[in-house]
Short mmCIF file of N, CA and C in Angstrom, two decimals:
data_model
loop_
_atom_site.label_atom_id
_atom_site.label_comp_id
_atom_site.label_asym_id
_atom_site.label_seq_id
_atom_site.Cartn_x
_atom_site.Cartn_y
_atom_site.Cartn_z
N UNK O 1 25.12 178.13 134.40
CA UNK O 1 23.85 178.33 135.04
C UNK O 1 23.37 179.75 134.73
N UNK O 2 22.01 179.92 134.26
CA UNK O 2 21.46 181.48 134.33
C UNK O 2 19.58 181.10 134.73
N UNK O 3 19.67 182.76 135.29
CA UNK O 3 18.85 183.03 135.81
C UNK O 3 17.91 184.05 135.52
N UNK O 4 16.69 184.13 135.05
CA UNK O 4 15.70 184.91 134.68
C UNK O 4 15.62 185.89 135.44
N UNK O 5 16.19 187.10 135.05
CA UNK O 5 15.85 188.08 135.93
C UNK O 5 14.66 189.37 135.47
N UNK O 6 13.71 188.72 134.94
CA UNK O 6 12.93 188.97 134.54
C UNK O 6 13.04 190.48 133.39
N UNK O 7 12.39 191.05 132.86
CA UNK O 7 12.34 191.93 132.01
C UNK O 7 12.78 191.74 130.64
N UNK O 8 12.71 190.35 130.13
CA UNK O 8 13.37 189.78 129.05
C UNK O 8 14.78 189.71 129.36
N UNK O 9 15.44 189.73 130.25
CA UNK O 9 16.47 189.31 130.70
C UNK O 9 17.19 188.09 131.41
N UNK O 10 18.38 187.69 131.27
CA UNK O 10 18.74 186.69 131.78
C UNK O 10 20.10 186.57 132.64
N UNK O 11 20.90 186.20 133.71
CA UNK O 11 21.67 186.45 134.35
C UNK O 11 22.46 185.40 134.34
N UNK O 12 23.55 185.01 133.99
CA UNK O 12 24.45 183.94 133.81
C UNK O 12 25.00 183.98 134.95
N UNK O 13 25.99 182.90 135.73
CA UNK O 13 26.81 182.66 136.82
C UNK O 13 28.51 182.29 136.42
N UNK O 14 29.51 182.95 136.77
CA UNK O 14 30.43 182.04 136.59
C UNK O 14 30.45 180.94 137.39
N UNK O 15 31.26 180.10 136.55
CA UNK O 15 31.10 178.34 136.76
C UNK O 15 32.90 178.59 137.68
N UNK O 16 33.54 179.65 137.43
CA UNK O 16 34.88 179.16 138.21
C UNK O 16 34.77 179.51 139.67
N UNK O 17 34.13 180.97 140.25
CA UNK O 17 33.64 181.32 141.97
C UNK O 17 32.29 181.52 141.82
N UNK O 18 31.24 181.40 140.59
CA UNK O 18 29.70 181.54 140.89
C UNK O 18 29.48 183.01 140.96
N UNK O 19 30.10 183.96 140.76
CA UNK O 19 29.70 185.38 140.67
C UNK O 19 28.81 185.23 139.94
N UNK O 20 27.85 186.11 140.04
CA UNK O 20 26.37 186.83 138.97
C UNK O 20 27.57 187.14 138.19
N UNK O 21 27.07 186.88 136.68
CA UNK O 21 27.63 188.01 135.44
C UNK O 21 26.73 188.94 134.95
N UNK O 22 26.91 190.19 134.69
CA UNK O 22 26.06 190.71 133.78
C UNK O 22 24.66 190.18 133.08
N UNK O 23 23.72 190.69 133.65
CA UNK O 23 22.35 190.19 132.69
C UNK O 23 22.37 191.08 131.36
N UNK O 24 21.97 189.89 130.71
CA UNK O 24 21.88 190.36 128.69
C UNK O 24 20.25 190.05 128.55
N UNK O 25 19.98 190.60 127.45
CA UNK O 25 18.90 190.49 127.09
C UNK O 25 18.61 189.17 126.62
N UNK O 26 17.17 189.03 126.36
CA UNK O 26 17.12 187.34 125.82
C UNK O 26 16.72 187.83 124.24
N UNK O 27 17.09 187.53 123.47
CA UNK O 27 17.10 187.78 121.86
C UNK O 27 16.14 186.75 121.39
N UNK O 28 14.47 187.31 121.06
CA UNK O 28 13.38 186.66 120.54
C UNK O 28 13.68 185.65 119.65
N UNK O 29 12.82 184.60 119.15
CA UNK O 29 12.79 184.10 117.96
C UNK O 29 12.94 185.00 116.39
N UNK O 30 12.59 185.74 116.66
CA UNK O 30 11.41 186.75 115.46
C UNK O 30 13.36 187.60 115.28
N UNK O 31 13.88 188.14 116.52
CA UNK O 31 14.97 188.99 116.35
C UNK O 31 16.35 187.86 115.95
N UNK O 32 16.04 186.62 115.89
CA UNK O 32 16.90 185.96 115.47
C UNK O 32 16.92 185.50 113.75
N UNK O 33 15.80 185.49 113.48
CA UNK O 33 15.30 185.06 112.39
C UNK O 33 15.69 186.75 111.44
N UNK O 34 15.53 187.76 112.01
CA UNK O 34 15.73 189.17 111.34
C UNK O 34 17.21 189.31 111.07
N UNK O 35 17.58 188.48 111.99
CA UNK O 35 19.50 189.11 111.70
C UNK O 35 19.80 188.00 111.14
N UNK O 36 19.70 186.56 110.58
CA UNK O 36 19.76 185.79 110.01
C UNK O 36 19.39 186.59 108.64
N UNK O 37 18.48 186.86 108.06
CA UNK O 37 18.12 187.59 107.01
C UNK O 37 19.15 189.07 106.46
N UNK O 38 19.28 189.49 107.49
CA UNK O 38 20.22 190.97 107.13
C UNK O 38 21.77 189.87 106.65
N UNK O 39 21.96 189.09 107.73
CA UNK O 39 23.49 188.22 106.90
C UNK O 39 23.25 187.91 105.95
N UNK O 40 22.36 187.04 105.37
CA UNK O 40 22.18 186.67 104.09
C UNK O 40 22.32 187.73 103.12
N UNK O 41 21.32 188.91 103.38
CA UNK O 41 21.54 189.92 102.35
C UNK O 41 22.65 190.40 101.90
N UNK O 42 23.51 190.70 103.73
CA UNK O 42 24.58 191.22 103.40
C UNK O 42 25.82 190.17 102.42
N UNK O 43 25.54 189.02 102.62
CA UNK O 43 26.85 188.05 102.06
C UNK O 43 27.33 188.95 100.32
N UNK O 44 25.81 188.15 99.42
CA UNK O 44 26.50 188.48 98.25
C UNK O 44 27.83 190.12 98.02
N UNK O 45 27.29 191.26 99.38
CA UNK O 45 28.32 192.56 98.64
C UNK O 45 29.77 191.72 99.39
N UNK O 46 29.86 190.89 100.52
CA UNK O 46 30.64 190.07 100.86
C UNK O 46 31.67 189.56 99.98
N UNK O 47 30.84 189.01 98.97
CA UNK O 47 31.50 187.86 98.40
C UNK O 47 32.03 188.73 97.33
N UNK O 48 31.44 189.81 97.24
CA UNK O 48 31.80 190.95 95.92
C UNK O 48 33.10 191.69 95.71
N UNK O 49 33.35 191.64 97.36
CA UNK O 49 34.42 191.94 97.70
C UNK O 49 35.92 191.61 96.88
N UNK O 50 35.73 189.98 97.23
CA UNK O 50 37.04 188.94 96.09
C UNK O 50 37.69 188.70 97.18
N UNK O 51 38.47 188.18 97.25
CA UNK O 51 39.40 186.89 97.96
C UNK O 51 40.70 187.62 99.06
N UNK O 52 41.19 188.35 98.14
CA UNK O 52 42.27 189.51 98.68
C UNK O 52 41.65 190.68 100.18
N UNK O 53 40.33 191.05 99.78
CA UNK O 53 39.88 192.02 100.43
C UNK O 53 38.80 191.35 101.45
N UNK O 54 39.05 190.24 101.38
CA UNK O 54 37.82 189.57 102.27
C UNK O 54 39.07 188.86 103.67
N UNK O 55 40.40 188.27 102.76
CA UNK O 55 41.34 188.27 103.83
C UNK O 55 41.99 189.15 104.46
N UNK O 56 41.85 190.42 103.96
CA UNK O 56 42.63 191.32 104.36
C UNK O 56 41.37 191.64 106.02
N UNK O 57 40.33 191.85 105.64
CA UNK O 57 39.16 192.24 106.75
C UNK O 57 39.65 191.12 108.18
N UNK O 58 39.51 189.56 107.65
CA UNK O 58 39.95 188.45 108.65
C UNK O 58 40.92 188.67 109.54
N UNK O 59 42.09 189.06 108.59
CA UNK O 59 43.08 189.72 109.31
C UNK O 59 43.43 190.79 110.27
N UNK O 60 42.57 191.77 109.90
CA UNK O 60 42.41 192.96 111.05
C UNK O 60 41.13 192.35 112.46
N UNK O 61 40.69 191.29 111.84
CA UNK O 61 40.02 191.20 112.96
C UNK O 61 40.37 189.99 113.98
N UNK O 62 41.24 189.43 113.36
CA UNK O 62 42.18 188.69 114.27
C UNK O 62 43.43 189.61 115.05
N UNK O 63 43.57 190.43 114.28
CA UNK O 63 44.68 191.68 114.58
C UNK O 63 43.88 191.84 116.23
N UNK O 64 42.53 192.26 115.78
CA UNK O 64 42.53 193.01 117.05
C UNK O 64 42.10 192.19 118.17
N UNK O 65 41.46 190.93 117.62
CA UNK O 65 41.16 189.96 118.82
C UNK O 65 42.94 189.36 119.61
N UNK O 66 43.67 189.38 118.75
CA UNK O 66 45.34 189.28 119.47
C UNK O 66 45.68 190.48 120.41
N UNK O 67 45.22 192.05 119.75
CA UNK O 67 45.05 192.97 120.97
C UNK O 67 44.58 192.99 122.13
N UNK O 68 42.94 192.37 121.90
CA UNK O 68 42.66 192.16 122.89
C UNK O 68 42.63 191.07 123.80
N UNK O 69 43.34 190.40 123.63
CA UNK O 69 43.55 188.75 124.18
C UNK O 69 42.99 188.96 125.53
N UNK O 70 43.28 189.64 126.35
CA UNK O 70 43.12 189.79 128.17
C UNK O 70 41.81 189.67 127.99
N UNK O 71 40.93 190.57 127.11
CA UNK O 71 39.65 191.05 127.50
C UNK O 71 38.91 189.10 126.89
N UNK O 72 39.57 188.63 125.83
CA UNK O 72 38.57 187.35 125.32
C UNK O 72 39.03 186.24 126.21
N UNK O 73 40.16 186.23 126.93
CA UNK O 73 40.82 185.08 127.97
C UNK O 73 39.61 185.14 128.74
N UNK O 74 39.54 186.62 129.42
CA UNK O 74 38.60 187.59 130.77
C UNK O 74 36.86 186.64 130.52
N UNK O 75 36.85 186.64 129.35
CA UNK O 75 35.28 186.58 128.95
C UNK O 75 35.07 184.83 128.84
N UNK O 76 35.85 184.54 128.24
CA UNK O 76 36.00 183.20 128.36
C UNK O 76 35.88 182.30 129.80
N UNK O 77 36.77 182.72 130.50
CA UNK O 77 37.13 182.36 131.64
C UNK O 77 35.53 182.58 132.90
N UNK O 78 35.09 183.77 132.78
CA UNK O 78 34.04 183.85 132.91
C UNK O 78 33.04 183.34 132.78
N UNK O 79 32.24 182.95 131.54
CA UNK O 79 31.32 182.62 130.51
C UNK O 79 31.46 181.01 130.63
N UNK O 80 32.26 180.44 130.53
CA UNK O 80 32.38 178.71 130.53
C UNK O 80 33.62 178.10 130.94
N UNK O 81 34.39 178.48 132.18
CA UNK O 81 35.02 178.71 132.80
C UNK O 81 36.86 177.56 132.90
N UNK O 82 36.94 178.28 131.60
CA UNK O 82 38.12 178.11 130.61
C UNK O 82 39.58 178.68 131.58
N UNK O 83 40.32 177.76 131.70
CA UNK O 83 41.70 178.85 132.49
C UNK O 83 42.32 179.30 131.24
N UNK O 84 43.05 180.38 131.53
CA UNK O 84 44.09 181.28 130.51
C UNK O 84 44.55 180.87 129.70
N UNK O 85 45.36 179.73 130.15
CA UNK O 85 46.15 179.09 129.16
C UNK O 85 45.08 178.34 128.35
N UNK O 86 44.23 177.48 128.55
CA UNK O 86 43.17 176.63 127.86
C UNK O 86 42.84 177.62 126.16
N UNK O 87 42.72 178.71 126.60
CA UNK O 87 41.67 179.85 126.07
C UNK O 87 43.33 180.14 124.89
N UNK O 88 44.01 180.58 125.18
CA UNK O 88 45.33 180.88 124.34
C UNK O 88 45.32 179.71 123.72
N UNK O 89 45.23 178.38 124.24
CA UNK O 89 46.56 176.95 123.22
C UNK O 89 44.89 176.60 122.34
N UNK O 90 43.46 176.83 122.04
CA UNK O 90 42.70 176.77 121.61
C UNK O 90 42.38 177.70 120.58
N UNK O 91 41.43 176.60 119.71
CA UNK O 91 40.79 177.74 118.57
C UNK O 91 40.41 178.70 119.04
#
């Protein structure tokens, strides 16, 4: 559930006790369509990269999402109201 809290903003609820979460901004059409474009651009130096150095990046960033496990369980659990374990034995 979220809630317009006006100013281009929006206020989500957790679904496990209904706390307010943090209001985020609402991200335009126009600002979606702009960062769609910057990915694209960016792919080809991406792909320029080669195979070795593109897994090596995956890797540190799984590295650190395993660091931070508490904080993506935390957000998860929050956000669409996933228990701990659900959030660990999942993609």
């Amino acid at each position: 559930m979220q809630t317009d809290v006006g100013g281009n903003r929006i206020q989500g609820t957790c679904p496990v006790d209904l706390r307010p979460l943090s209001a985020v901004s609402i991200t335009t059409p126009a600002e979606v369509l702009s960062a769609v474009a910057r990915a694209k651009q960016a792919q080809p130096a991406f792909l320029a990269l080669g195979f070795e150095a593109r897994a090596k990046l995956l890797r540190q960033a799984a590295k650190r999402m395993v660091e931070r496990r508490e904080d993506v369980v935390s957000l998860l659990r929050d956000e669409v109201g996933k228990y701990p374990a659900d959030v660990l034995m999942s993609e």
